PDB file of C-alpha atoms in Angstrom:
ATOM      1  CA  UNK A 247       0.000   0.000   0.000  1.00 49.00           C
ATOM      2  CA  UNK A 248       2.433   2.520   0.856  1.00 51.00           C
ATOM      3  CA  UNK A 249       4.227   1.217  -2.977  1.00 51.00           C
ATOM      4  CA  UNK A 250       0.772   2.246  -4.372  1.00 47.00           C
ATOM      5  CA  UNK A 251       0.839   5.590  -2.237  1.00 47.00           C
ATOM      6  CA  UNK A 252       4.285   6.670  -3.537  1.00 50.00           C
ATOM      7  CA  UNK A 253       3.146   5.478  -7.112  1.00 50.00           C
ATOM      8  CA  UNK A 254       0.158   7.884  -6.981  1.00 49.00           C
ATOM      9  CA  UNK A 255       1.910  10.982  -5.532  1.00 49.00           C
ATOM     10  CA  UNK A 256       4.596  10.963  -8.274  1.00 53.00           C
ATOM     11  CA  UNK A 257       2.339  10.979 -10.764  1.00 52.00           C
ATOM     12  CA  UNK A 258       0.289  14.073  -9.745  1.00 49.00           C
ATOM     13  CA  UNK A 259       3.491  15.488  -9.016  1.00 51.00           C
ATOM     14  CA  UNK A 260       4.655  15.070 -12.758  1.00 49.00           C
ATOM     15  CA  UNK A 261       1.635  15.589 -14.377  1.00 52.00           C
ATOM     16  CA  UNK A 262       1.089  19.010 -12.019  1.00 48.00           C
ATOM     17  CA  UNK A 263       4.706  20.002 -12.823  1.00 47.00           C
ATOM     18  CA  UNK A 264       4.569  19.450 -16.676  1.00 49.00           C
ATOM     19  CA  UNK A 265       0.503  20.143 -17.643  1.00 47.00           C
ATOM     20  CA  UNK A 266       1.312  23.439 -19.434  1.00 45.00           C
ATOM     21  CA  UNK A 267       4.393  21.867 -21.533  1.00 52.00           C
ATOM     22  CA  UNK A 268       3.049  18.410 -22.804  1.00 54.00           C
ATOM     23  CA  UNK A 269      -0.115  19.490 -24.307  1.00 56.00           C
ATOM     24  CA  UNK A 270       0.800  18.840 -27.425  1.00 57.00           C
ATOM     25  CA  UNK A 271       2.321  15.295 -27.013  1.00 76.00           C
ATOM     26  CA  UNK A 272       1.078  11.937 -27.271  1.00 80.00           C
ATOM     27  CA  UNK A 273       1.878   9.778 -24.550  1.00 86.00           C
ATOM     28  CA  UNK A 274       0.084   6.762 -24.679  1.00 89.00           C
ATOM     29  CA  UNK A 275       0.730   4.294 -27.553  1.00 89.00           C
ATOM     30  CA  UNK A 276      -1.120   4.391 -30.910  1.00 88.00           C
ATOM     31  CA  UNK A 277      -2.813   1.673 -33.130  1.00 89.00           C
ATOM     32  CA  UNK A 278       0.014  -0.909 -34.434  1.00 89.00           C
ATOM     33  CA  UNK A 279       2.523  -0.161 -31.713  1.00 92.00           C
ATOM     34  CA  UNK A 280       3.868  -2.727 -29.519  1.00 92.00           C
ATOM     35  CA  UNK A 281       4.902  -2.571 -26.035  1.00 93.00           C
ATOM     36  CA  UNK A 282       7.195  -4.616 -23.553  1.00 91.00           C
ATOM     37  CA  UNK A 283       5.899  -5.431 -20.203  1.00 87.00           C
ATOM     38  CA  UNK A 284       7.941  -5.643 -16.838  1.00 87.00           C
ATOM     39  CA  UNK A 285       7.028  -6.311 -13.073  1.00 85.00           C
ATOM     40  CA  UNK A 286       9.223  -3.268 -10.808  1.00 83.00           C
ATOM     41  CA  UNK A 287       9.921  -3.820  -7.395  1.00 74.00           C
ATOM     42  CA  UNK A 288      11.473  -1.119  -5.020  1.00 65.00           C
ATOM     43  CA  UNK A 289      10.355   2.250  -5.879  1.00 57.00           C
ATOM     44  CA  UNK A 290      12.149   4.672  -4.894  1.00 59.00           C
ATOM     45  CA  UNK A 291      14.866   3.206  -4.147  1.00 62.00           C
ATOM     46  CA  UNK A 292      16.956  -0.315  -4.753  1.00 69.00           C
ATOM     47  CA  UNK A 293      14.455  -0.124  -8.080  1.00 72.00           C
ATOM     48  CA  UNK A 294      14.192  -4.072  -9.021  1.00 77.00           C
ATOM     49  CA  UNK A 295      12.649  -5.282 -12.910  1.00 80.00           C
ATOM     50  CA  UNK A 296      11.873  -8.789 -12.924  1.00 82.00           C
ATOM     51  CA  UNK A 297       9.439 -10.642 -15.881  1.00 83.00           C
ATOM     52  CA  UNK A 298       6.164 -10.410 -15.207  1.00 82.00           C
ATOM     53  CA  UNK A 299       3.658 -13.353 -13.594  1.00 78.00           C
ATOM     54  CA  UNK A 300       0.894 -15.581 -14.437  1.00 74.00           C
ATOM     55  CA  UNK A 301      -1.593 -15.864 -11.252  1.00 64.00           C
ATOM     56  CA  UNK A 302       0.425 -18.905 -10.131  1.00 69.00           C
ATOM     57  CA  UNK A 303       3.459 -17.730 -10.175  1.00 74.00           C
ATOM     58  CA  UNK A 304       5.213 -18.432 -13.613  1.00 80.00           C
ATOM     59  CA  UNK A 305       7.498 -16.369 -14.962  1.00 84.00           C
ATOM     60  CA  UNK A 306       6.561 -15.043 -18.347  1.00 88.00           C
ATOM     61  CA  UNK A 307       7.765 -12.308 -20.762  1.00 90.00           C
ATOM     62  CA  UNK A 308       4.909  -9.974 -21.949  1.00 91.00           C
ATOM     63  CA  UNK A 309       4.434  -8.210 -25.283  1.00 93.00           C
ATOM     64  CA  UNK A 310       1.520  -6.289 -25.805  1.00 93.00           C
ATOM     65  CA  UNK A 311      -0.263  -4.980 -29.445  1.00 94.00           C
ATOM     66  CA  UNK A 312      -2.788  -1.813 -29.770  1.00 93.00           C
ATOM     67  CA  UNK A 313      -5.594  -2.674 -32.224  1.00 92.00           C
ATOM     68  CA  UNK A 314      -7.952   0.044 -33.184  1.00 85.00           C
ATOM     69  CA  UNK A 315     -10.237   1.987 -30.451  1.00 83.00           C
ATOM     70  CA  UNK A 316      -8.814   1.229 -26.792  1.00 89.00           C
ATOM     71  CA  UNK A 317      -8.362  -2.566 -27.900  1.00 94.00           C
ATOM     72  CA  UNK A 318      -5.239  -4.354 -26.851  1.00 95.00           C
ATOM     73  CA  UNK A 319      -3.939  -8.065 -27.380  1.00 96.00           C
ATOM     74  CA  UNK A 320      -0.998  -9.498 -25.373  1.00 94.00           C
ATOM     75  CA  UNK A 321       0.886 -12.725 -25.393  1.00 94.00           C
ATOM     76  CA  UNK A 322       3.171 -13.715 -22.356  1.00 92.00           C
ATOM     77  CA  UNK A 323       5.702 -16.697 -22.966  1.00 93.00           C
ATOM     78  CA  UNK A 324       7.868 -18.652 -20.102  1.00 92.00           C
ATOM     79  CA  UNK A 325       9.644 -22.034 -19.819  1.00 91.00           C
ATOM     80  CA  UNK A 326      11.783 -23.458 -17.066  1.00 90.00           C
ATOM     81  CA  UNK A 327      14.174 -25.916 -17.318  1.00 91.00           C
ATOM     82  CA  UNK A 328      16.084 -28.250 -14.907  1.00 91.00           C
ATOM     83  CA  UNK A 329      19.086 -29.858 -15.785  1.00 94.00           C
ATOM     84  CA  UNK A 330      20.786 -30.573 -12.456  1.00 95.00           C
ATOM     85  CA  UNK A 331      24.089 -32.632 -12.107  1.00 95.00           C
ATOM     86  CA  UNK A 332      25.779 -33.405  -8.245  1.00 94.00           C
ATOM     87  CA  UNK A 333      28.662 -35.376  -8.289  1.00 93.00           C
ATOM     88  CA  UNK A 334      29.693 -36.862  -4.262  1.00 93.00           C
ATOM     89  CA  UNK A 335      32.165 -38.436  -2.939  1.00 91.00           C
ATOM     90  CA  UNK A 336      32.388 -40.774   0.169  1.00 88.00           C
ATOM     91  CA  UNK A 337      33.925 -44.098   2.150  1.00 85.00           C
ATOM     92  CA  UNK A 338      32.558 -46.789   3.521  1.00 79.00           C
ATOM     93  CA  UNK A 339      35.249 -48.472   5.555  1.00 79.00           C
ATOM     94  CA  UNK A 340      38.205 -48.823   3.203  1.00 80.00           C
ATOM     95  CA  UNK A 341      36.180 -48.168  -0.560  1.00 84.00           C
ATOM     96  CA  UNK A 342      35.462 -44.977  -1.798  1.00 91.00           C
ATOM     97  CA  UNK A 343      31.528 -44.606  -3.023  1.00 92.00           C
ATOM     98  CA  UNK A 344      31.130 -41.665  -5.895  1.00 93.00           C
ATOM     99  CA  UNK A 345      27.528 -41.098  -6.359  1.00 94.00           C
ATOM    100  CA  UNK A 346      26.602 -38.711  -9.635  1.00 96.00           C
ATOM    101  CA  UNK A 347      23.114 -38.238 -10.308  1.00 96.00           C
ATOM    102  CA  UNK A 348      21.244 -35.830 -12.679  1.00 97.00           C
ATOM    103  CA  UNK A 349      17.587 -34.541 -12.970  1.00 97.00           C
ATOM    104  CA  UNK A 350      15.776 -32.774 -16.026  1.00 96.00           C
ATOM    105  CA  UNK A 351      12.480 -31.914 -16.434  1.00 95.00           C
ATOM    106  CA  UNK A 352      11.006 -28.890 -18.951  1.00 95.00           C
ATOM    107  CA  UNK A 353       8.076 -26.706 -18.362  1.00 94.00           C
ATOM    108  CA  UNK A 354       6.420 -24.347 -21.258  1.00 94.00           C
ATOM    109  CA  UNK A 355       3.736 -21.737 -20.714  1.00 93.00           C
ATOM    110  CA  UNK A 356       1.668 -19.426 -22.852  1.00 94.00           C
ATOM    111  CA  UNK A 357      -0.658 -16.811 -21.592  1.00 93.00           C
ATOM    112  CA  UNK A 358      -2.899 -14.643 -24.444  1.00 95.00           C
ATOM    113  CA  UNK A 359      -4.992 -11.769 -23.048  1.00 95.00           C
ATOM    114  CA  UNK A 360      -7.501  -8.939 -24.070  1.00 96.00           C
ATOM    115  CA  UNK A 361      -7.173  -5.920 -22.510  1.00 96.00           C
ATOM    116  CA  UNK A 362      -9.880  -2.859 -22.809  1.00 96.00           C
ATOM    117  CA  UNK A 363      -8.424   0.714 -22.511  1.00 94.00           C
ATOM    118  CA  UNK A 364     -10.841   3.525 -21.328  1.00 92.00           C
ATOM    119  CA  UNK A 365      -9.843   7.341 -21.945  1.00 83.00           C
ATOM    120  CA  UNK A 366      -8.920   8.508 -18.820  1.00 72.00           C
ATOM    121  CA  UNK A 367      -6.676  11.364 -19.300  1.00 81.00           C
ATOM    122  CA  UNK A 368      -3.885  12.147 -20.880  1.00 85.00           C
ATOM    123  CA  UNK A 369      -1.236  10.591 -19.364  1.00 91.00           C
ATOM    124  CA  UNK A 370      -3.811   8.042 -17.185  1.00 92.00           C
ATOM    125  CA  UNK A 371      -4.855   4.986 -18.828  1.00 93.00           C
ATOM    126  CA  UNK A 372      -7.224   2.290 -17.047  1.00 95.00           C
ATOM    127  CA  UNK A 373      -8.273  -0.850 -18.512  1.00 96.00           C
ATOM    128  CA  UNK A 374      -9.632  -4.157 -17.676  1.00 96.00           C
ATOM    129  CA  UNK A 375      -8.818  -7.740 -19.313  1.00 96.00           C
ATOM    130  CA  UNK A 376      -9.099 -11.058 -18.966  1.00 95.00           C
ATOM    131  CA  UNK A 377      -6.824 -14.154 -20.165  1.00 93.00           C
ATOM    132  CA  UNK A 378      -5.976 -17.521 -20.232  1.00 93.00           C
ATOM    133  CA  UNK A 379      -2.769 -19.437 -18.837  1.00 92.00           C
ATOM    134  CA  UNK A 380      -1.899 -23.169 -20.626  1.00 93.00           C
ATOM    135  CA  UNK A 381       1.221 -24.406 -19.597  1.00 93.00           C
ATOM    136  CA  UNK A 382       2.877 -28.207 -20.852  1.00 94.00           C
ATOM    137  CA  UNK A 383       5.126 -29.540 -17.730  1.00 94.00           C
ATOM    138  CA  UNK A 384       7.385 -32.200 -19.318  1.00 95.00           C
ATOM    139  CA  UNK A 385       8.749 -35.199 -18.001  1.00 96.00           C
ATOM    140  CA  UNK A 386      10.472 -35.860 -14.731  1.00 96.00           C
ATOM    141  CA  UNK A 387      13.885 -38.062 -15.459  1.00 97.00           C
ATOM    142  CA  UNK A 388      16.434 -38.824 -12.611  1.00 97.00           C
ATOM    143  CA  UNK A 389      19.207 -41.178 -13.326  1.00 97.00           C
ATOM    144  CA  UNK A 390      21.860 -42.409 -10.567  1.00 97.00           C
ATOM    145  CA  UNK A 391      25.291 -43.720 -10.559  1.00 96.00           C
ATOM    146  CA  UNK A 392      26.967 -45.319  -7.707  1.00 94.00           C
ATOM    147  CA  UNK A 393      29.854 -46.541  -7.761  1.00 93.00           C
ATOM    148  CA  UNK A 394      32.100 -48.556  -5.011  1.00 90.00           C
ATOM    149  CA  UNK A 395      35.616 -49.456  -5.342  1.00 89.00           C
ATOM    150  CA  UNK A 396      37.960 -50.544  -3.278  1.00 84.00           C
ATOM    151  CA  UNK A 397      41.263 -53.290  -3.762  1.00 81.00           C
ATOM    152  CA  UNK A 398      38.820 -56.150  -4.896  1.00 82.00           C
ATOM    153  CA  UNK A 399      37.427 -54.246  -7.529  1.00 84.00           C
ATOM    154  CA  UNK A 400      34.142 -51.565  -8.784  1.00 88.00           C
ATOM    155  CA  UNK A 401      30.641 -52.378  -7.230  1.00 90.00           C
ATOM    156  CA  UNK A 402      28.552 -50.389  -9.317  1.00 93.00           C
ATOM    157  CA  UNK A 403      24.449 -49.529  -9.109  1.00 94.00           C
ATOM    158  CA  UNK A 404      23.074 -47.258 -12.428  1.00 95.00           C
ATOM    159  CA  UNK A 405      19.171 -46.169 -11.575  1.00 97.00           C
ATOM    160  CA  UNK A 406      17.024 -44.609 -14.500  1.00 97.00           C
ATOM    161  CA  UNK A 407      13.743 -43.051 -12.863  1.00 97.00           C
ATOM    162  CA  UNK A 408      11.242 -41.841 -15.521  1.00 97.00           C
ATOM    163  CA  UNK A 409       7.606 -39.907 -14.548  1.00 96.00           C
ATOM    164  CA  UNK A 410       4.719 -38.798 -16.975  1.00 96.00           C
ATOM    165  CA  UNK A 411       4.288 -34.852 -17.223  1.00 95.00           C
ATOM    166  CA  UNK A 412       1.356 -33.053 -16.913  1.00 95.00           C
ATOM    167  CA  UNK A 413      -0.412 -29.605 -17.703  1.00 94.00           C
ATOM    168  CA  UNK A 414      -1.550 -26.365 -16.574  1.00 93.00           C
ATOM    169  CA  UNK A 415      -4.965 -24.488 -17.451  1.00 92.00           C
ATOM    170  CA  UNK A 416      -6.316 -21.466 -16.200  1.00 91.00           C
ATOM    171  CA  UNK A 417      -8.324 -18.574 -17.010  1.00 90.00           C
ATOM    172  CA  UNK A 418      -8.018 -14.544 -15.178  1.00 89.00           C
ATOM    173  CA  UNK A 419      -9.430 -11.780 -14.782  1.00 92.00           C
ATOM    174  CA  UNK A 420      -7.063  -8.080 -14.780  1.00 92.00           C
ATOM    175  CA  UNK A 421      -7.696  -4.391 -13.850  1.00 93.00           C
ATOM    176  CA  UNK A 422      -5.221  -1.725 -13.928  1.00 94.00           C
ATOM    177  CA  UNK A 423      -4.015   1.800 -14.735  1.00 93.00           C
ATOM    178  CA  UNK A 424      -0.610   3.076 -16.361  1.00 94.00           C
ATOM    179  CA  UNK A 425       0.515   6.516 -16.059  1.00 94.00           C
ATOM    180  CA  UNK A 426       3.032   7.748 -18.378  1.00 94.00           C
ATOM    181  CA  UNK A 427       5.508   9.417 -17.157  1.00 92.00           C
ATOM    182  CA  UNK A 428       7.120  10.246 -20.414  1.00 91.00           C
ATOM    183  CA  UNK A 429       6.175   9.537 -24.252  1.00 90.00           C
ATOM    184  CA  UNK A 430       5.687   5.464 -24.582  1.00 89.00           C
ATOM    185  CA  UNK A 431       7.222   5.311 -21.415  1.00 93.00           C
ATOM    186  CA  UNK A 432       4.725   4.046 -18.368  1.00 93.00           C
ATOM    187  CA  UNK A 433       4.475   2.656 -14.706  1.00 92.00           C
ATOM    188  CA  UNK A 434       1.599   1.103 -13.494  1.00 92.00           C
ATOM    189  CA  UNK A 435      -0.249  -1.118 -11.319  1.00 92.00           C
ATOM    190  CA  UNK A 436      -2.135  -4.530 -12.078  1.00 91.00           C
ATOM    191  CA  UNK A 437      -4.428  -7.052  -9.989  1.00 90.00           C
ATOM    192  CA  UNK A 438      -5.014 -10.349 -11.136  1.00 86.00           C
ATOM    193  CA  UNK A 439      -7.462 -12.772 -10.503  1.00 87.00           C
ATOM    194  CA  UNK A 440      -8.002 -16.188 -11.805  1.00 86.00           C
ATOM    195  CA  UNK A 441      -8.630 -20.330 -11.875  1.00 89.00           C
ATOM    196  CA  UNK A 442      -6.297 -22.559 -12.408  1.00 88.00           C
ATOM    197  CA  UNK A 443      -5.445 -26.272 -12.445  1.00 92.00           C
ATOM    198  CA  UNK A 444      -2.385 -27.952 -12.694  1.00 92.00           C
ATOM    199  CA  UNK A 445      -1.702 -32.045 -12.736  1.00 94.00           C
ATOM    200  CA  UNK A 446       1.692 -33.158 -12.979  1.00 94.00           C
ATOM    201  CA  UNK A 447       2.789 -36.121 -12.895  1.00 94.00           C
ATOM    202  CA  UNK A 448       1.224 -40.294 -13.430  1.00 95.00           C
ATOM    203  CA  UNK A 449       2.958 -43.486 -13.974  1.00 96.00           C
ATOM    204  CA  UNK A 450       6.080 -43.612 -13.208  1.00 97.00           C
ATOM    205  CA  UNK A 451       8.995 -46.477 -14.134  1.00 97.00           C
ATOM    206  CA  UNK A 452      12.200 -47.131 -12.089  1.00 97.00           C
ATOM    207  CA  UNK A 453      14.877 -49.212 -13.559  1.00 97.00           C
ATOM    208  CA  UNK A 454      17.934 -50.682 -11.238  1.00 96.00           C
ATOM    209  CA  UNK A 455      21.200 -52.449 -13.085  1.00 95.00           C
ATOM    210  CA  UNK A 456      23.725 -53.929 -10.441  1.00 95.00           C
ATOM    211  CA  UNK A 457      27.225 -54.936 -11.659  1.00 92.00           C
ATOM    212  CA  UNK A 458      28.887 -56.785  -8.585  1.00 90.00           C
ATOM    213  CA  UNK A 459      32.805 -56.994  -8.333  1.00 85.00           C
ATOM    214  CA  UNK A 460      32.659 -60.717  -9.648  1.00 83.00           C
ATOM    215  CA  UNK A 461      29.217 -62.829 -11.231  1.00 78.00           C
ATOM    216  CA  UNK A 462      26.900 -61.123 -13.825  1.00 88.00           C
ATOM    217  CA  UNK A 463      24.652 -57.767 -14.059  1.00 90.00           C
ATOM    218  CA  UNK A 464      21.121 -57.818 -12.746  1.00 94.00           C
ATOM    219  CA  UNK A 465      18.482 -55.437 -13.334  1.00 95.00           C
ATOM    220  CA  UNK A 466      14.765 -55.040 -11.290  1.00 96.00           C
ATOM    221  CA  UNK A 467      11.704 -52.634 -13.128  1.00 96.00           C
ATOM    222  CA  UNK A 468       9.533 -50.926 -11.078  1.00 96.00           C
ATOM    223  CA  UNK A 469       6.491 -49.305 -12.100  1.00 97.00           C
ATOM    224  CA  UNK A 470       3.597 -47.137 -10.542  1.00 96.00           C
ATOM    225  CA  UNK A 471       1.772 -43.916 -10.328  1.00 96.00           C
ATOM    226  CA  UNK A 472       2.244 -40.789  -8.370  1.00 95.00           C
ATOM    227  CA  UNK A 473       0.185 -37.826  -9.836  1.00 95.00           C
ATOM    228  CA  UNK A 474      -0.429 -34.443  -7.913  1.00 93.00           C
ATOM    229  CA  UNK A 475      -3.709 -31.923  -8.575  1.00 93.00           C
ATOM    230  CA  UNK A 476      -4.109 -28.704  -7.159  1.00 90.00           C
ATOM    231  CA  UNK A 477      -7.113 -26.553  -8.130  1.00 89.00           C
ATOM    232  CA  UNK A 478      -8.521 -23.248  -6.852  1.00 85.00           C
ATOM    233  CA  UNK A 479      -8.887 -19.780  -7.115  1.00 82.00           C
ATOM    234  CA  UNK A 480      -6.094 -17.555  -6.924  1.00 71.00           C
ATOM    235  CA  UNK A 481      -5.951 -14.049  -5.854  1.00 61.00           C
ATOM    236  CA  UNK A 482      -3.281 -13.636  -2.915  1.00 54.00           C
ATOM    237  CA  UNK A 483       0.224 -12.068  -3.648  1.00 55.00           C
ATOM    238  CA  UNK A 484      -1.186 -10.689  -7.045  1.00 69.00           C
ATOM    239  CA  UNK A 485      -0.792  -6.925  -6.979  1.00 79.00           C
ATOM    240  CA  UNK A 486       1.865  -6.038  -9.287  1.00 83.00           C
ATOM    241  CA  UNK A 487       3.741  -2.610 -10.119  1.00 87.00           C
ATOM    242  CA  UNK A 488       4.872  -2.539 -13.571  1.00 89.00           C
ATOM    243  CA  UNK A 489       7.375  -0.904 -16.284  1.00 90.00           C
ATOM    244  CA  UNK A 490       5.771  -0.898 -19.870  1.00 92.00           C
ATOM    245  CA  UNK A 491       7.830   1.048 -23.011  1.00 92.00           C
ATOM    246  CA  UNK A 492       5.980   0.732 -26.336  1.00 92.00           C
ATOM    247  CA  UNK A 493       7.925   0.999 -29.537  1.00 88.00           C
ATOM    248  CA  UNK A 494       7.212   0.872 -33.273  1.00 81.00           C
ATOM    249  CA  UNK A 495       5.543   3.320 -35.846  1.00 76.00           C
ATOM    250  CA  UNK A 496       1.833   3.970 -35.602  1.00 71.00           C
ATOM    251  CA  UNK A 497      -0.612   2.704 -38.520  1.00 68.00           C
ATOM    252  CA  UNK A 498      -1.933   6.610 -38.585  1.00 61.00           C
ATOM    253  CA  UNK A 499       1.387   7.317 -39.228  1.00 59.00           C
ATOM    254  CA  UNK A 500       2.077   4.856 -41.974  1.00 55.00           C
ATOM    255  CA  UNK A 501      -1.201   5.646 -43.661  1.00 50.00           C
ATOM    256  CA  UNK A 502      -0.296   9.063 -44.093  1.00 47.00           C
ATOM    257  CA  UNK A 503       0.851  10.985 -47.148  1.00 48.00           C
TER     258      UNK A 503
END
């Protein structure tokens, strides 16, 4: 709140200080511009731009497009990717066990939007929106190496663990203002509201190889499920302040002789 406080009183302060020298400017973006979108954190002071967030939490980086009167489309785009490696080395009375292990797993998600623009004033611009948030959350695979040696020889153990993705799907609900503090230049603040439901996760398969010191390999498959829901409205921790620059040339522009 006090963010929001600070946010408010610098823009009357700039819009009071520069009225009688702007009034022949254009501040907010025209039809075919674009515009990059950015979350700010610190005003003030120890200023902080991070990507922006779907309602649960995903990173994302947002483009928005003007169509004609007050419309606006936007797109936000995020993956996250694991691909961990530890490497450890121990004893167990006189052999040394190295353990190396690795997991991966991929996530991908997409977020399109509608936003409507009212007039407000000149440098204020309110709107309201409402999106939807589809995310694909790939596969889980851990594999495991260790590996025991000591004067007789190499005891080794290789496990390949392997777990079904899943998927995200929600839908949300925006309001917001942006006041431009300069021409296509604009910070803001955005509350989000929305549904979601993610499942990751199902059968699962777990695959053991042991190579003793002396005799031959054997191997043991494992199979079963583990799957996790969660489902619910969302609408804690999702007051945002935001940075937003448009750039491009205007189709008025273009059009003209």
């Amino acid at each position: 709140m006090k963010k929001l406080l600070w946010l408010a009183l610098l823009a009357f302060t700039v819009n009071i200080a520069s009225a009688q020298k702007d009034s022949a400017k254009v501040f907010k973006p025209e039809e075919g511009q674009f515009g990059v979108f950015f979350n700010v954190s610190g005003l003030l002071n120890n200023i902080n731009i991070s990507p922006t967030k779907d309602p649960i939490g995903n990173d994302l980086i947002l483009a928005k497009y003007r169509l004609k009167n007050n419309h606006f489309v936007r797109m936000g785009l995020g993956m996250r990717s694991y691909n961990n490696t530890s490497s450890m080395v121990d004893s167990l009375g006189s052999a040394k066990v190295t353990t190396d292990s690795t997991f991966k797993k991929f996530n991908f998600f997409i977020s399109p939007a509608y936003e409507y623009h009212f007039q407000g004033l000149k440098r204020l611009d309110p709107y309201i929106g409402a999106g939807i948030n589809l995310g694909l959350l790939g596969k889980t695979k851990i594999e495991t190496e260790v590996l025991q040696s000591d004067t007789t020889g190499e005891d080794k153990r290789q496990t390949s663990y392997e777990k079904a993705g899943g998927f995200m799907f929600g839908f949300n609900a925006l309001i917001g203002f942006n006041y431009f503090i300069a021409q296509r230049v604009a910070l803001g603040v955005e509350y989000n509201i929305g549904f979601y439901n993610v499942r990751d996760g199902g059968d699962w398969e777990r695959v053991t190889v042991n190579t003793p010191v002396s005799g031959n390999p054997t191997s043991v498959r494992e199979v079963g499920s583990d799957r996790t829901v969660q489902r619910g409205f969302d609408h804690s921790n999702n007051l945002s302040f935001t940075l937003s620059y448009y750039f491009g040339q205007s189709k008025s522009k273009t059009a003209s002789p």
